[in-house]
Coordinates of C-alpha atoms and ligand atoms in Angstrom, one line a residue:
X1 CA -17.1 38.3 -1.8
X2 CA -16.9 34.9 -2.9
X3 CA -20.5 34.5 -2.0
X4 CA -22.1 36.8 -4.4
X5 CA -20.5 35.2 -7.4
X6 CA -22.9 32.9 -9.5
X7 CA -22.0 29.0 -8.7
X8 CA -20.9 27.2 -11.6
X9 CA -22.5 23.8 -12.5
X10 CA -21.0 20.7 -10.8
X11 CA -18.3 19.0 -12.6
X12 CA -20.7 16.0 -13.3
X13 CA -23.1 18.8 -14.8
X14 CA -20.1 20.3 -16.7
X15 CA -18.8 17.2 -18.3
X16 CA -20.6 14.2 -18.6
X17 CA -17.8 12.8 -20.5
X18 CA -14.3 11.6 -19.5
X19 CA -12.1 14.6 -17.8
X20 CA -8.7 13.3 -17.8
X21 CA -7.6 15.0 -14.7
X22 CA -10.6 14.1 -12.7
X23 CA -10.9 10.4 -13.9
X24 CA -7.4 9.7 -14.7
X25 CA -4.2 8.9 -12.8
X26 CA -1.3 11.6 -12.7
X27 CA 2.3 10.8 -12.3
X28 CA 4.9 13.2 -11.0
X29 CA 8.2 13.2 -12.7
X30 CA 11.3 14.6 -11.2
X31 CA 13.1 15.2 -14.5
X32 CA 16.7 15.3 -13.0
X33 CA 16.1 11.8 -11.8
X34 CA 13.9 10.0 -14.3
X35 CA 15.9 9.1 -17.3
X36 CA 19.3 10.6 -18.6
X37 CA 19.7 10.2 -22.4
X38 CA 23.2 11.9 -22.8
X39 CA 25.4 10.3 -20.2
X40 CA 25.7 13.4 -17.9
X41 CA 24.2 11.7 -15.0
X42 CA 21.1 14.0 -14.8
X43 CA 17.8 13.2 -16.3
X44 CA 16.5 15.1 -19.3
X45 CA 13.5 15.4 -21.5
X46 CA 14.7 13.0 -24.2
X47 CA 15.0 10.3 -21.5
X48 CA 11.4 10.9 -20.4
X49 CA 10.4 10.8 -23.9
X50 CA 12.3 7.3 -24.2
X51 CA 10.5 5.9 -21.2
X52 CA 6.9 7.0 -22.1
X53 CA 6.1 3.3 -23.0
X54 CA 6.8 2.5 -19.3
X55 CA 4.2 5.1 -18.4
X56 CA 1.8 3.9 -21.0
X57 CA 2.0 0.4 -19.8
X58 CA 1.3 1.4 -16.4
X59 CA -1.8 3.3 -17.6
X60 CA -1.3 6.7 -16.2
X61 CA -3.3 9.5 -17.8
X62 CA -1.1 12.6 -17.2
X63 CA 2.7 13.3 -16.3
X64 CA 3.5 16.4 -14.1
X65 CA 7.3 17.5 -14.7
X66 CA 8.8 19.2 -11.9
X67 CA 10.4 22.4 -13.3
X68 CA 12.6 22.2 -16.3
X69 CA 12.8 25.9 -17.2
X70 CA 16.3 27.7 -17.3
X71 CA 17.6 27.8 -13.9
X72 CA 21.0 28.4 -11.8
X73 CA 19.3 25.3 -9.9
X74 CA 20.1 27.0 -6.5
X75 CA 16.9 25.2 -5.7
X76 CA 16.9 22.8 -8.5
X77 CA 14.6 24.3 -11.0
X78 CA 12.4 26.2 -8.3
X79 CA 14.3 29.2 -9.2
X80 CA 13.5 29.9 -12.7
X81 CA 15.4 32.5 -14.8
X82 CA 13.5 32.2 -18.1
X83 CA 9.8 30.8 -18.0
X84 CA 9.6 30.2 -21.7
X85 CA 12.5 28.1 -22.4
X86 CA 14.0 24.6 -21.3
X87 CA 17.3 24.3 -19.2
X88 CA 20.2 23.1 -21.5
X89 CA 20.6 20.3 -18.7
X90 CA 17.2 19.0 -19.7
X91 CA 17.4 19.7 -23.4
X92 CA 15.6 22.5 -25.6
X93 CA 12.2 23.5 -26.8
X94 CA 12.4 21.0 -29.8
X95 CA 13.0 18.1 -27.1
X96 CA 10.2 19.5 -25.2
X97 CA 7.9 19.5 -28.1
X98 CA 8.8 15.9 -29.3
X99 CA 8.0 14.8 -25.7
X100 CA 4.8 16.4 -26.0
X101 CA 3.9 15.0 -29.1
X102 CA 4.9 11.6 -28.2
X103 CA 3.2 11.6 -24.8
X104 CA -0.2 12.9 -26.5
X105 CA 0.0 10.0 -29.1
X106 CA -0.1 7.6 -26.1
X107 CA -2.9 9.5 -24.6
X108 CA -0.7 11.1 -21.8
X109 CA -1.2 14.8 -21.0
X110 CA 1.5 17.0 -19.8
X111 CA 1.3 19.2 -16.8
X112 CA 4.3 21.7 -16.3
X113 CA 5.3 23.1 -13.0
X114 CA 4.9 27.1 -12.8
X115 CA 6.7 28.9 -10.1
X116 CA 4.6 32.1 -9.8
X117 CA 5.5 33.2 -6.4
X118 CA 9.2 34.0 -7.1
X119 CA 11.7 33.9 -10.0
X120 CA 15.5 33.2 -9.7
X121 CA 17.6 36.2 -8.8
X122 CA 19.3 35.6 -12.2
X123 CA 16.1 36.4 -14.1
X124 CA 16.4 39.5 -16.3
X125 CA 13.5 40.8 -14.5
X126 CA 15.3 40.8 -11.2
X127 CA 18.6 41.9 -12.7
X128 CA 16.8 45.0 -14.1
X129 CA 14.9 45.3 -10.7
X130 CA 18.0 45.5 -8.6
X131 CA 19.9 47.7 -10.8
X132 CA 18.3 50.8 -9.7
X133 CA 15.3 52.1 -7.6
X134 CA 14.2 53.8 -10.8
X135 CA 14.3 50.7 -13.0
X136 CA 10.9 50.1 -14.6
X137 CA 11.1 46.3 -13.3
X138 CA 11.8 47.6 -9.7
X139 CA 8.2 47.4 -8.6
X140 CA 8.1 43.7 -10.0
X141 CA 9.6 42.5 -6.8
X142 CA 9.0 43.5 -3.2
X143 CA 11.5 46.2 -1.9
X144 CA 11.2 48.0 1.3
X145 CA 13.6 50.4 3.3
X146 CA 15.5 49.2 6.3
X147 CA 14.3 50.1 9.8
X148 CA 15.8 53.3 11.0
X149 CA 18.3 50.8 12.9
X150 CA 19.2 49.3 9.6
X151 CA 17.0 46.2 10.4
X152 CA 14.7 44.3 8.1
X153 CA 11.3 45.7 7.3
X154 CA 9.3 43.3 9.2
X155 CA 9.9 40.0 11.1
X156 CA 8.9 37.6 8.5
X157 CA 11.1 34.5 8.2
X158 CA 12.2 32.5 5.2
X159 CA 10.7 29.0 4.9
X160 CA 14.2 27.8 4.4
X161 CA 15.7 29.5 7.4
X162 CA 16.9 33.1 8.5
X163 CA 15.1 36.4 7.8
X164 CA 12.8 36.6 4.7
X165 CA 14.6 39.9 3.7
X166 CA 18.1 40.3 1.9
X167 CA 19.7 43.7 2.0
X168 CA 21.1 45.1 -1.4
X169 CA 23.8 47.9 -0.5
X170 CA 23.7 49.0 -4.0
X171 CA 20.4 50.6 -3.8
X172 CA 20.0 50.6 -0.1
X173 CA 16.8 48.6 0.3
X174 CA 15.8 45.1 1.3
X175 CA 13.9 42.6 -1.1
X176 CA 11.6 39.8 0.2
X177 CA 12.2 36.1 -0.5
X178 CA 9.9 33.5 1.3
X179 CA 12.6 30.7 0.3
X180 CA 16.2 31.1 -0.7
X181 CA 17.7 34.7 -1.4
X182 CA 18.2 33.4 -4.9
X183 CA 14.5 33.4 -5.2
X184 CA 13.2 36.8 -4.8
X185 CA 9.3 37.1 -4.5
X186 CA 7.5 38.5 -7.4
X187 CA 5.0 41.4 -6.6
X188 CA 1.6 40.0 -7.6
X189 CA 0.2 43.3 -6.9
X190 CA 1.7 44.7 -9.8
X191 CA -0.6 44.2 -12.7
X192 CA 2.5 43.8 -15.2
X193 CA 3.6 40.8 -13.2
X194 CA 0.3 39.3 -13.5
X195 CA -0.1 40.1 -17.1
X196 CA 3.6 38.6 -17.7
X197 CA 2.4 35.3 -15.8
X198 CA -0.5 35.1 -18.0
X199 CA 1.4 35.4 -21.0
X200 CA 3.8 32.6 -19.9
X201 CA 0.7 30.3 -19.3
X202 CA -0.7 31.4 -23.0
X203 CA 2.9 30.6 -24.2
X204 CA 2.9 27.0 -22.9
X205 CA -0.9 26.3 -23.7
X206 CA -0.5 27.5 -27.2
X207 CA 2.4 24.8 -27.3
X208 CA 0.0 22.2 -26.1
X209 CA 0.5 21.9 -22.5
X210 CA -2.4 20.4 -20.8
X211 CA -2.0 22.1 -17.2
X212 CA -0.1 23.6 -14.7
X213 CA 0.9 22.5 -11.1
X214 CA 1.2 25.9 -9.5
X215 CA 4.1 26.1 -6.8
X216 CA 3.2 27.8 -3.2
X217 CA 0.3 29.4 -4.9
X218 CA -1.3 30.3 -1.6
X219 CA 1.5 32.6 -0.9
X220 CA 1.4 34.9 -4.3
X221 CA -0.5 37.6 -2.2
X222 CA 1.1 39.3 0.9
X223 CA -0.5 41.8 3.3
X224 CA -0.2 45.1 1.6
X225 CA 1.0 46.7 4.9
X226 CA 3.6 43.9 5.5
X227 CA 2.8 43.8 8.9
X228 CA 4.7 41.7 11.3
X229 CA 3.7 38.1 11.8
X230 CA 2.4 37.1 15.3
X231 CA 4.5 34.5 17.3
X232 CA 3.1 32.0 19.6
X233 CA 5.7 30.2 21.7
X234 CA 8.4 31.3 19.7
X235 CA 7.0 30.1 16.5
X236 CA 6.0 32.9 13.9
X237 CA 2.6 32.1 12.5
X238 CA 2.7 32.9 8.7
X239 CA -0.5 35.2 8.9
X240 CA 0.5 38.0 6.7
X241 CA 2.5 36.3 4.0
X242 CA 0.5 33.3 3.1
X243 CA -3.3 32.4 2.5
X244 CA -4.0 36.3 2.2
X245 CA -7.7 36.7 0.8
X246 CA -6.4 38.5 -2.2
X247 CA -5.1 35.3 -3.6
X248 CA -8.3 34.2 -4.6
X249 CA -9.2 37.2 -6.9
X250 CA -5.9 36.4 -8.5
X251 CA -6.6 32.6 -8.9
X252 CA -10.1 33.4 -10.6
X253 CA -8.5 35.8 -13.0
X254 CA -5.9 32.9 -14.0
X255 CA -8.8 30.4 -14.1
X256 CA -10.9 32.6 -16.5
X257 CA -7.6 32.4 -18.9
X258 CA -7.4 28.7 -18.4
X259 CA -11.1 28.1 -19.2
X260 CA -10.7 30.0 -22.5
X261 CA -8.7 26.9 -23.6
X262 CA -10.0 23.5 -23.9
X263 CA -9.6 21.0 -21.2
X264 CA -6.8 22.3 -19.4
X265 CA -6.2 22.3 -15.5
X266 CA -4.6 23.8 -12.7
X267 CA -3.4 21.9 -9.6
X268 CA -2.2 24.0 -6.6
X269 CA 0.4 23.3 -4.0
X270 CA -1.5 25.0 -1.3
X271 CA 0.9 24.1 1.7
X272 CA -1.6 24.5 4.6
X273 CA -2.1 21.7 6.9
X274 CA -5.7 22.9 7.5
X275 CA -8.0 21.2 4.9
X276 CA -10.6 23.8 5.4
X277 CA -8.2 26.4 4.2
X278 CA -7.1 24.3 1.3
X279 CA -10.7 23.7 0.3
X280 CA -11.2 27.4 -0.1
X281 CA -8.8 27.3 -3.3
X282 CA -11.5 25.6 -5.3
X283 CA -13.7 28.8 -4.9
X284 CA -16.9 28.1 -6.4
X285 CA -15.5 25.9 -9.2
X286 CA -13.6 29.0 -10.6
X287 CA -10.3 28.9 -8.9
X288 CA -8.2 25.5 -9.0
X289 CA -9.3 22.4 -10.6
X290 CA -7.5 20.4 -7.7
X291 CA -5.4 21.4 -4.5
X292 CA -3.2 19.1 -2.7
X293 CA -4.4 17.8 0.7
X294 CA -1.2 17.8 2.4
X295 CA -2.8 16.4 5.8
X296 CA -3.7 13.1 4.0
X297 CA -0.1 13.0 3.0
X298 CA 1.2 13.5 6.6
X299 CA -1.3 10.9 8.0
X300 CA 0.5 8.2 10.2
X301 CA 0.0 4.6 9.2
X302 CA -3.4 4.4 10.8
X303 CA -6.8 3.4 9.5
X304 CA -8.6 5.9 11.6
X305 CA -6.2 8.7 10.5
X306 CA -6.6 8.1 6.8
X307 CA -10.5 7.5 7.4
X308 CA -10.5 10.9 9.2
X309 CA -8.5 12.8 6.7
X310 CA -10.2 11.4 3.5
X311 CA -13.8 12.2 5.2
X312 CA -12.9 15.6 6.2
X313 CA -11.6 16.7 2.9
X314 CA -14.5 15.2 0.8
X315 CA -16.8 17.0 3.0
X316 CA -15.0 20.4 2.6
X317 CA -14.4 20.4 -1.1
X318 CA -17.2 22.2 -2.9
X319 CA -19.6 20.5 -4.9
X320 CA -17.9 22.0 -7.9
X321 CA -14.6 20.8 -7.0
X322 CA -12.9 17.4 -6.8
X323 CA -10.5 15.8 -4.2
X324 CA -7.2 14.5 -5.1
X325 CA -4.8 12.1 -2.9
X326 CA -0.9 12.0 -3.0
X327 CA 1.4 10.1 -0.6
X328 CA 4.9 11.1 -2.1
X329 CA 6.6 13.9 -3.6
X330 CA 9.8 15.5 -4.0
X331 CA 9.5 17.5 -0.9
X332 CA 8.5 14.6 1.5
X333 CA 10.3 11.2 2.6
X334 CA 8.8 8.7 0.2
X335 CA 5.8 6.9 1.9
X336 CA 7.4 3.5 1.5
X337 CA 10.0 4.8 3.9
X338 CA 7.8 6.7 6.1
X339 CA 5.6 3.8 6.4
X340 CA 8.2 1.0 6.4
X341 CA 8.0 -1.7 8.9
X342 CA 10.4 -4.5 9.7
X343 CA 8.2 -7.5 8.4
X344 CA 5.3 -5.7 6.7
X345 CA 6.8 -2.8 4.7
X346 CA 6.4 -4.4 1.3
X347 CA 2.4 -5.2 2.3
X348 CA 2.1 -1.5 3.3
X349 CA 3.4 -0.4 -0.1
X350 CA 0.8 -2.5 -1.8
X351 CA -2.0 -1.4 0.7
X352 CA -1.2 2.3 0.3
X353 CA -1.3 1.8 -3.6
X354 CA -4.6 0.4 -3.5
X355 CA -6.1 3.0 -1.1
X356 CA -4.8 5.6 -3.3
X357 CA -6.3 4.1 -6.6
X358 CA -9.6 3.3 -5.2
X359 CA -10.4 6.6 -3.3
X360 CA -12.8 9.2 -4.8
X361 CA -10.2 11.6 -6.1
X362 CA -7.3 12.2 -8.5
X363 CA -4.4 10.0 -7.5
X364 CA -1.0 11.5 -7.9
X365 CA 1.9 8.9 -8.0
X366 CA 5.5 9.8 -7.7
X367 CA 8.1 8.1 -9.9
X368 CA 9.4 5.0 -8.3
X369 CA 6.8 4.4 -5.9
X370 CA 5.2 2.0 -8.3
X371 CA 8.4 -0.3 -7.6
X372 CA 8.3 0.6 -3.8
X373 CA 11.5 2.9 -4.0
X374 CA 12.6 3.9 -0.5
X375 CA 14.4 7.2 0.5
X376 CA 18.0 6.9 0.1
X377 CA 20.5 7.8 2.7
X378 CA 23.0 10.5 1.3
X379 CA 26.2 11.4 3.3
X380 CA 26.0 14.8 4.6
X381 CA 29.0 15.9 2.5
X382 CA 27.3 14.8 -0.5
X383 CA 24.1 16.5 0.0
X384 CA 23.0 18.6 -3.0
X385 CA 19.7 20.1 -1.5
X386 CA 20.1 23.7 -0.4
X387 CA 18.1 22.9 2.8
X388 CA 21.0 20.7 4.1
X389 CA 22.8 24.0 4.1
X390 CA 20.1 26.6 5.2
X391 CA 18.2 24.4 7.7
X392 CA 19.6 21.0 8.8
X393 CA 20.9 18.1 7.0
X394 CA 17.8 16.2 8.5
X395 CA 15.7 18.5 6.0
X396 CA 17.6 17.5 3.0
X397 CA 15.4 16.2 0.3
X398 CA 18.0 14.5 -1.9
X399 CA 16.7 11.1 -0.4
X400 CA 13.3 11.2 -2.2
X401 CA 14.9 12.6 -5.3
X402 CA 17.4 9.7 -6.5
X403 CA 17.5 8.2 -10.0
X404 CA 14.9 5.9 -10.9
X405 CA 15.8 2.3 -10.6
X406 CA 14.9 0.8 -14.2
X407 CA 17.2 -2.4 -14.0
X408 CA 20.2 -4.0 -12.4
X409 CA 23.7 -3.2 -13.4
X410 CA 25.9 -0.2 -13.8
X411 CA 23.8 3.0 -14.2
X412 CA 20.5 1.0 -13.6
X413 CA 19.2 1.8 -16.9
X414 CA 18.9 5.5 -15.9
X415 CA 22.4 6.6 -17.0
X416 CA 25.5 5.7 -18.7
X417 CA 27.6 8.1 -16.6
X418 CA 27.8 9.0 -13.0
X419 CA 24.2 9.6 -11.5
X420 CA 23.8 13.0 -9.8
X421 CA 22.5 11.3 -6.7
X422 CA 23.4 7.6 -5.7
X423 CA 21.0 4.8 -6.2
X424 CA 19.2 2.9 -3.2
X425 CA 21.2 0.0 -2.0
X426 CA 18.6 -2.1 -3.3
X427 CA 18.7 -1.3 -6.8
X428 CA 19.8 -4.7 -7.9
X429 CA 16.7 -6.4 -6.8
X430 CA 14.2 -3.5 -6.8
X431 CA 14.0 -2.2 -10.3
X432 CA 11.4 -1.8 -13.1
X433 CA 12.8 -4.9 -15.3
X434 CA 12.7 -7.4 -12.1
X435 CA 9.1 -6.5 -11.2
X436 CA 7.9 -6.3 -14.7
X437 CA 8.8 -10.0 -15.1
X438 CA 7.0 -10.9 -11.9
X439 CA 3.3 -10.8 -12.2
X440 CA 3.0 -10.7 -8.3
X441 CA 5.1 -7.6 -7.9
X442 CA 4.1 -4.2 -6.6
X443 CA 4.7 -2.7 -10.1
X444 CA 1.9 -5.2 -11.5
X445 CA -0.5 -4.5 -8.7
X446 CA -0.2 -0.8 -9.4
X447 CA -1.0 -1.4 -13.2
X448 CA -3.9 -3.9 -12.2
X449 CA -5.4 -1.2 -10.1
X450 CA -5.0 1.4 -12.5
X451 CA -6.5 -0.6 -15.2
X452 CA -9.5 -1.7 -12.9
X453 CA -9.9 1.9 -12.0
X454 CA -10.3 2.9 -15.7
X455 CA -12.5 -0.2 -16.8
X456 CA -15.0 0.5 -14.0
X457 CA -16.1 4.2 -13.7
X458 CA -17.5 3.3 -10.4
X459 CA -13.8 3.6 -9.2
X460 CA -13.2 7.0 -10.6
X461 CA -16.6 8.7 -10.8
X462 CA -18.7 6.9 -8.1
X463 CA -20.1 8.3 -4.7
X464 CA -17.8 7.8 -1.6
X465 CA -19.0 6.7 1.8
X466 CA -17.2 5.4 4.6
X467 CA -18.4 1.9 5.9
X468 CA -18.4 0.7 9.6
X469 CA -15.7 -2.0 10.1
X470 CA -13.1 -2.7 12.8
X471 CA -10.8 0.2 14.0
X472 CA -7.9 -1.3 12.2
X473 CA -9.9 -1.3 8.9
X474 CA -10.4 1.5 6.5
X475 CA -13.5 0.4 4.5
X476 CA -15.6 2.2 2.0
X477 CA -18.1 1.9 -0.6
X478 CA -18.1 3.6 -4.0
X479 CA -21.5 3.7 -5.9
X480 CA -22.3 4.7 -9.4
X481 CA -26.0 4.0 -10.4
X482 CA -26.4 0.0 -10.1
X483 CA -22.7 -0.5 -9.8
X484 CA -20.7 -0.6 -6.6
X485 CA -17.1 -1.3 -5.2
X486 CA -16.3 -2.3 -1.7
X487 CA -13.1 -1.5 -0.6
X488 CA -11.7 -3.0 2.6
X489 CA -7.9 -2.0 3.8
X490 CA -6.6 -3.7 7.0
X491 CA -3.9 -1.5 8.2
X492 CA -3.4 -3.9 11.2
X493 CA -1.0 -6.7 11.9
X494 CA -3.6 -9.3 12.5
X495 CA -6.0 -11.0 10.2
X496 CA -9.5 -9.8 10.2
X497 CA -13.0 -10.2 8.5
X498 CA -13.8 -6.4 7.6
X499 CA -17.6 -7.3 7.8
X500 CA -18.5 -5.8 4.4
X501 CA -22.1 -6.0 3.5
X502 CA -23.5 -9.2 1.9
X503 CA -23.2 -8.8 -1.9
X504 CA -22.2 -11.1 -4.8
X505 CA -18.6 -10.6 -6.0
X506 CA -18.1 -10.4 -9.8
X507 CA -14.6 -9.0 -9.8
X508 CA -11.9 -6.8 -8.3
X509 CA -8.6 -7.1 -6.9
X510 CA -6.6 -8.3 -3.7
X511 CA -3.2 -6.9 -2.7
X512 CA -2.3 -10.3 -2.2
X513 CA -2.6 -11.5 -5.7
X514 CA -2.5 -15.5 -4.7
X515 CA -5.7 -15.2 -2.6
X516 CA -9.0 -15.7 -4.5
X517 CA -11.7 -12.9 -4.5
X518 CA -14.5 -13.6 -2.0
X519 CA -17.4 -15.1 -3.5
X520 CA -19.6 -13.0 -0.9
X521 CA -18.2 -9.6 0.2
X522 CA -19.5 -10.5 3.6
X523 CA -17.1 -13.4 3.9
X524 CA -13.8 -11.6 2.9
X525 CA -11.0 -12.5 5.2
X526 CA -8.1 -10.1 5.2
X527 CA -4.5 -11.0 6.2
X528 CA -2.1 -8.6 8.0
X529 CA -1.9 -5.3 5.8
X530 CA -4.2 -6.7 3.3
X531 CA -6.6 -4.9 1.2
X532 CA -9.3 -5.7 -1.4
X533 CA -11.6 -3.9 -3.8
X534 CA -14.6 -6.0 -4.5
X535 CA -17.1 -4.9 -7.4
X536 CA -20.5 -6.0 -6.6
X537 CA -24.2 -5.5 -8.0
X538 CA -25.8 -2.4 -6.4
Ligands
NOJ601 C1 7.6 24.1 -3.2 C2 8.5 23.1 -4.1 O1 7.7 21.9 -4.1 C3 9.8 23.0 -3.5 O2 10.4 21.9 -3.8 C4 10.4 24.2 -3.5 O3 11.6 24.2 -2.8 C5 9.6 25.3 -2.9 N1 8.2 25.5 -3.3 C6 10.4 26.7 -3.5 O4 9.6 26.9 -4.8

């Protein structure tokens, strides 16, 4: 049981010094869409390398690359056919090494996206496994006989639609797949699989990679008896195929391996909407370094909702752990679209940025959010994401994966060819070069907030306390010894004095750059959807 393990020192005790993944800002890149260096319309590693100066200018401490390993791309890289190489569409291992070296020389760490729950059906492991019941790799995947009537072994559904079982006539058994049938489930109860995964982690760490984002890590352990999931009101509860208690032991083993290297980290996609369950994935500081809190990401535009989600997760993350916050990713509508508003859409982007970059917890940015990229409408017949086919076009994730808008003009600075997905209709006006030239732009606000965070440790390491304020305001205090930062975020459409405590202000940042900082925090006035961070004495 977890309770009998010795508790490890708190992060603060472990590391008095800077910890890059705790104190820094991490930026997610969807490699297909960041920068195309060879004109095929698809982003690649050399493209990312050529854009490192943008990331260094922005001030991020790390990049997380969505999968760039060889893949048939049934799920755009989340179906891996070789865990220790680079897909030719993205380049090769030499390109990767160059990117890593150049990122490191700018102080930027690199996190890869490991997909341990399933491989591609084209992976040589699965090719061997499916060839015969007697193959030594058979038990690397999950196979079961049909029921007497030929039906699948249990009632589990795939997240991507239909049953989670695919029948293979050649060997007369079903195999398990939580996602597409092209993504067969690896059997983590087989020690050979665990050891192969550990070898993959070593392979990349030895190359200099700084960490891994672990795809659907809460699903790697299944009920050993593969019992049916219960159904409530016709909806299947994923009781037996995710969040199984045995996953924690598997994570502890992995963490031991990670800890045998210097300053590496694991951030897990624990796609559970209950933050109390998510928090268990920190263990006692001996499982994940960070676990994504998706309840924050799915919060509506409402001060009270964010206040509640932040406070709840903060209270749940164990003392040895550290929170994190994310608003956009390759799997969800961009927050600039989710929170868009007829007149205050741009202000909301600015307020969201200030919130993300002043909370206690590692901020994860998604490429393009720094210029307020919106989801792009893709015609149904041009949709590429398999979800459009296996579920419904409404579930298509292409809209949040469109190419980065670098500059006006043909190809938008992304490609000399024809982009794999269309640019937003706003590409001529919403792009990096235009915002770079405008000191009042969202891009500059991101940069200034990241700089402020870096220069004022209270903003990354300080304590967090919600402050009483008006219902439409999310106000909080960060404190670190004698230094204090007061943050007030007005989610409402009317101006307000957030009633911050009286304190003399000596620095900070407002989302509306033209307004002066208040002399005294108590006199701060915020316009509609305006926010401010004020540095004051203790
Ligand atoms: C979660 C990833 O974020 C998503 O993009 C992918 O489709 C599934 N896992 C399956 O790997």
